[in-house]
Amino acid sequence: VQLQASGGGLVQPGGSLRLSCAHSGFTLDEYTIGWFRQAPGKEREGVSCISSRDGNTRYSESVKGRFTISRDGAKKTVYLQMNSLKPEDTAVHYCTDACMYSRVQNWGKGTLVTVSS
């Protein structure tokens, strides 16, 4: 399985970014894509995830109502739309193949999101 995150950058507080996770190599049609992030000096934390089987989504409390995860099966891409960004959202964001940290088997290369004025 290969996962490649992109779309990070510098944005002002209150702004928006859309991250993309291009994936390949899943042998089954059913899979899970999760987004995690790691801020400087902090532990890696789960942000959101989506199931291809039923479209079920999950969000951490810190991003609920501001972030939206979606997927395009034909393009094999999962998106994370991030609105109302805050300085505390600054982190390297990773896409993975699970919702729970303990179940992640593949980590994609991260993309840096910086929220600053």
PDB file of C-alpha atoms in Angstrom:
ATOM      1  CA  VAL A   1       0.000   0.000   0.000  1.00  0.00           C
ATOM      2  CA  GLN A   2       1.251   3.451  -0.909  1.00  0.00           C
ATOM      3  CA  LEU A   3      -0.128   6.677   0.480  1.00  0.00           C
ATOM      4  CA  GLN A   4       0.880  10.165  -0.583  1.00  0.00           C
ATOM      5  CA  ALA A   5      -0.391  13.277   1.163  1.00  0.00           C
ATOM      6  CA  SER A   6      -0.276  16.683  -0.469  1.00  0.00           C
ATOM      7  CA  GLY A   7      -1.852  20.113  -0.289  1.00  0.00           C
ATOM      8  CA  GLY A   8      -0.206  21.565   2.776  1.00  0.00           C
ATOM      9  CA  GLY A   9       1.024  25.124   2.969  1.00  0.00           C
ATOM     10  CA  LEU A  10       0.913  28.409   4.821  1.00  0.00           C
ATOM     11  CA  VAL A  11      -2.481  29.904   5.561  1.00  0.00           C
ATOM     12  CA  GLN A  12      -3.739  32.699   7.791  1.00  0.00           C
ATOM     13  CA  PRO A  13      -5.977  31.971  10.779  1.00  0.00           C
ATOM     14  CA  GLY A  14      -9.541  31.523   9.622  1.00  0.00           C
ATOM     15  CA  GLY A  15      -8.418  30.331   6.229  1.00  0.00           C
ATOM     16  CA  SER A  16      -8.911  27.022   4.438  1.00  0.00           C
ATOM     17  CA  LEU A  17      -6.830  24.279   2.873  1.00  0.00           C
ATOM     18  CA  ARG A  18      -7.667  21.001   1.222  1.00  0.00           C
ATOM     19  CA  LEU A  19      -5.352  18.073   1.720  1.00  0.00           C
ATOM     20  CA  SER A  20      -5.300  15.130  -0.655  1.00  0.00           C
ATOM     21  CA  CYS A  21      -4.257  11.540  -0.033  1.00  0.00           C
ATOM     22  CA  ALA A  22      -3.558   9.524  -3.157  1.00  0.00           C
ATOM     23  CA  HIS A  23      -3.569   5.815  -2.382  1.00  0.00           C
ATOM     24  CA  SER A  24      -2.761   2.625  -4.238  1.00  0.00           C
ATOM     25  CA  GLY A  25      -2.141  -1.006  -3.538  1.00  0.00           C
ATOM     26  CA  PHE A  26      -5.178  -1.971  -1.506  1.00  0.00           C
ATOM     27  CA  THR A  27      -6.030  -5.517  -2.543  1.00  0.00           C
ATOM     28  CA  LEU A  28      -9.641  -5.220  -1.453  1.00  0.00           C
ATOM     29  CA  ASP A  29     -12.250  -2.647  -2.382  1.00  0.00           C
ATOM     30  CA  GLU A  30     -12.906  -2.053   1.296  1.00  0.00           C
ATOM     31  CA  TYR A  31     -10.330   0.061   3.083  1.00  0.00           C
ATOM     32  CA  THR A  32      -9.971   2.809   5.628  1.00  0.00           C
ATOM     33  CA  ILE A  33      -8.050   6.031   5.201  1.00  0.00           C
ATOM     34  CA  GLY A  34      -7.130   8.032   8.258  1.00  0.00           C
ATOM     35  CA  TRP A  35      -5.549  11.434   8.742  1.00  0.00           C
ATOM     36  CA  PHE A  36      -3.165  11.996  11.638  1.00  0.00           C
ATOM     37  CA  ARG A  37      -1.091  15.025  12.513  1.00  0.00           C
ATOM     38  CA  GLN A  38       1.914  15.830  14.634  1.00  0.00           C
ATOM     39  CA  ALA A  39       2.602  19.303  15.923  1.00  0.00           C
ATOM     40  CA  PRO A  40       6.094  20.359  17.042  1.00  0.00           C
ATOM     41  CA  GLY A  41       6.857  18.867  20.438  1.00  0.00           C
ATOM     42  CA  LYS A  42       3.594  16.944  20.597  1.00  0.00           C
ATOM     43  CA  GLU A  43       2.507  13.382  20.047  1.00  0.00           C
ATOM     44  CA  ARG A  44       0.905  12.259  16.840  1.00  0.00           C
ATOM     45  CA  GLU A  45      -2.894  12.436  17.035  1.00  0.00           C
ATOM     46  CA  GLY A  46      -5.788  11.188  14.965  1.00  0.00           C
ATOM     47  CA  VAL A  47      -7.761  13.803  13.076  1.00  0.00           C
ATOM     48  CA  SER A  48     -10.284  12.031  10.886  1.00  0.00           C
ATOM     49  CA  CYS A  49     -10.918   8.829   8.976  1.00  0.00           C
ATOM     50  CA  ILE A  50     -13.284   7.383   6.417  1.00  0.00           C
ATOM     51  CA  SER A  51     -14.389   3.884   5.471  1.00  0.00           C
ATOM     52  CA  SER A  52     -14.791   2.979   1.826  1.00  0.00           C
ATOM     53  CA  ARG A  53     -17.289   0.258   2.728  1.00  0.00           C
ATOM     54  CA  ASP A  54     -20.044   2.475   4.084  1.00  0.00           C
ATOM     55  CA  GLY A  55     -18.635   5.991   3.919  1.00  0.00           C
ATOM     56  CA  ASN A  56     -18.637   6.221   7.692  1.00  0.00           C
ATOM     57  CA  THR A  57     -16.529   9.124   8.956  1.00  0.00           C
ATOM     58  CA  ARG A  58     -14.972  10.064  12.270  1.00  0.00           C
ATOM     59  CA  TYR A  59     -13.496  13.303  13.559  1.00  0.00           C
ATOM     60  CA  SER A  60     -11.533  14.307  16.601  1.00  0.00           C
ATOM     61  CA  GLU A  61     -13.249  16.790  18.900  1.00  0.00           C
ATOM     62  CA  SER A  62     -10.669  19.428  18.047  1.00  0.00           C
ATOM     63  CA  VAL A  63     -11.647  19.510  14.360  1.00  0.00           C
ATOM     64  CA  LYS A  64     -15.294  18.488  14.401  1.00  0.00           C
ATOM     65  CA  GLY A  65     -17.413  21.050  12.560  1.00  0.00           C
ATOM     66  CA  ARG A  66     -14.403  22.578  10.806  1.00  0.00           C
ATOM     67  CA  PHE A  67     -12.905  19.681   8.840  1.00  0.00           C
ATOM     68  CA  THR A  68     -14.621  17.405   6.338  1.00  0.00           C
ATOM     69  CA  ILE A  69     -13.239  14.142   5.009  1.00  0.00           C
ATOM     70  CA  SER A  70     -14.402  12.745   1.689  1.00  0.00           C
ATOM     71  CA  ARG A  71     -13.264  10.309  -0.948  1.00  0.00           C
ATOM     72  CA  ASP A  72     -13.248   9.890  -4.702  1.00  0.00           C
ATOM     73  CA  GLY A  73     -13.086   6.170  -5.414  1.00  0.00           C
ATOM     74  CA  ALA A  74     -12.438   6.594  -9.118  1.00  0.00           C
ATOM     75  CA  LYS A  75      -9.430   8.818  -8.450  1.00  0.00           C
ATOM     76  CA  LYS A  76      -8.292   6.732  -5.457  1.00  0.00           C
ATOM     77  CA  THR A  77      -8.014   9.907  -3.469  1.00  0.00           C
ATOM     78  CA  VAL A  78      -9.240  10.962  -0.055  1.00  0.00           C
ATOM     79  CA  TYR A  79      -9.601  14.637   0.779  1.00  0.00           C
ATOM     80  CA  LEU A  80      -9.513  16.568   4.017  1.00  0.00           C
ATOM     81  CA  GLN A  81     -11.169  19.946   3.678  1.00  0.00           C
ATOM     82  CA  MET A  82      -9.967  22.148   6.509  1.00  0.00           C
ATOM     83  CA  ASN A  83     -11.887  25.349   7.241  1.00  0.00           C
ATOM     84  CA  SER A  84     -11.645  27.949   9.978  1.00  0.00           C
ATOM     85  CA  LEU A  85      -8.039  26.996  10.555  1.00  0.00           C
ATOM     86  CA  LYS A  86      -6.401  27.919  13.840  1.00  0.00           C
ATOM     87  CA  PRO A  87      -2.734  28.297  14.782  1.00  0.00           C
ATOM     88  CA  GLU A  88      -3.057  25.099  16.826  1.00  0.00           C
ATOM     89  CA  ASP A  89      -3.800  23.197  13.614  1.00  0.00           C
ATOM     90  CA  THR A  90      -0.180  23.748  12.603  1.00  0.00           C
ATOM     91  CA  ALA A  91       1.328  20.286  12.156  1.00  0.00           C
ATOM     92  CA  VAL A  92       2.647  17.757   9.715  1.00  0.00           C
ATOM     93  CA  HIS A  93      -0.388  15.878   8.447  1.00  0.00           C
ATOM     94  CA  TYR A  94      -0.171  12.221   7.429  1.00  0.00           C
ATOM     95  CA  CYS A  95      -2.589   9.890   5.722  1.00  0.00           C
ATOM     96  CA  THR A  96      -2.659   6.278   6.791  1.00  0.00           C
ATOM     97  CA  ASP A  97      -4.572   3.045   6.336  1.00  0.00           C
ATOM     98  CA  ALA A  98      -6.440   2.994   9.649  1.00  0.00           C
ATOM     99  CA  CYS A  99      -8.461   5.072  12.090  1.00  0.00           C
ATOM    100  CA  MET A 100      -6.628   3.953  15.181  1.00  0.00           C
ATOM    101  CA  TYR A 101      -2.935   4.601  15.700  1.00  0.00           C
ATOM    102  CA  SER A 102      -2.357   1.055  16.938  1.00  0.00           C
ATOM    103  CA  ARG A 103      -3.747  -0.376  13.702  1.00  0.00           C
ATOM    104  CA  VAL A 104      -1.777   1.729  11.235  1.00  0.00           C
ATOM    105  CA  GLN A 105       0.418  -0.368   8.982  1.00  0.00           C
ATOM    106  CA  ASN A 106       1.350   2.210   6.380  1.00  0.00           C
ATOM    107  CA  TRP A 107       2.299   5.840   6.854  1.00  0.00           C
ATOM    108  CA  GLY A 108       2.447   8.145   3.902  1.00  0.00           C
ATOM    109  CA  LYS A 109       4.909  10.994   3.692  1.00  0.00           C
ATOM    110  CA  GLY A 110       3.443  13.940   5.550  1.00  0.00           C
ATOM    111  CA  THR A 111       2.491  17.385   4.356  1.00  0.00           C
ATOM    112  CA  LEU A 112       3.079  20.459   6.500  1.00  0.00           C
ATOM    113  CA  VAL A 113       0.210  22.778   7.372  1.00  0.00           C
ATOM    114  CA  THR A 114       1.200  26.092   8.932  1.00  0.00           C
ATOM    115  CA  VAL A 115      -1.458  28.448  10.238  1.00  0.00           C
ATOM    116  CA  SER A 116       0.032  31.825  10.999  1.00  0.00           C
ATOM    117  CA  SER A 117      -0.527  35.498  10.379  1.00  0.00           C
TER     118      SER A 117
END
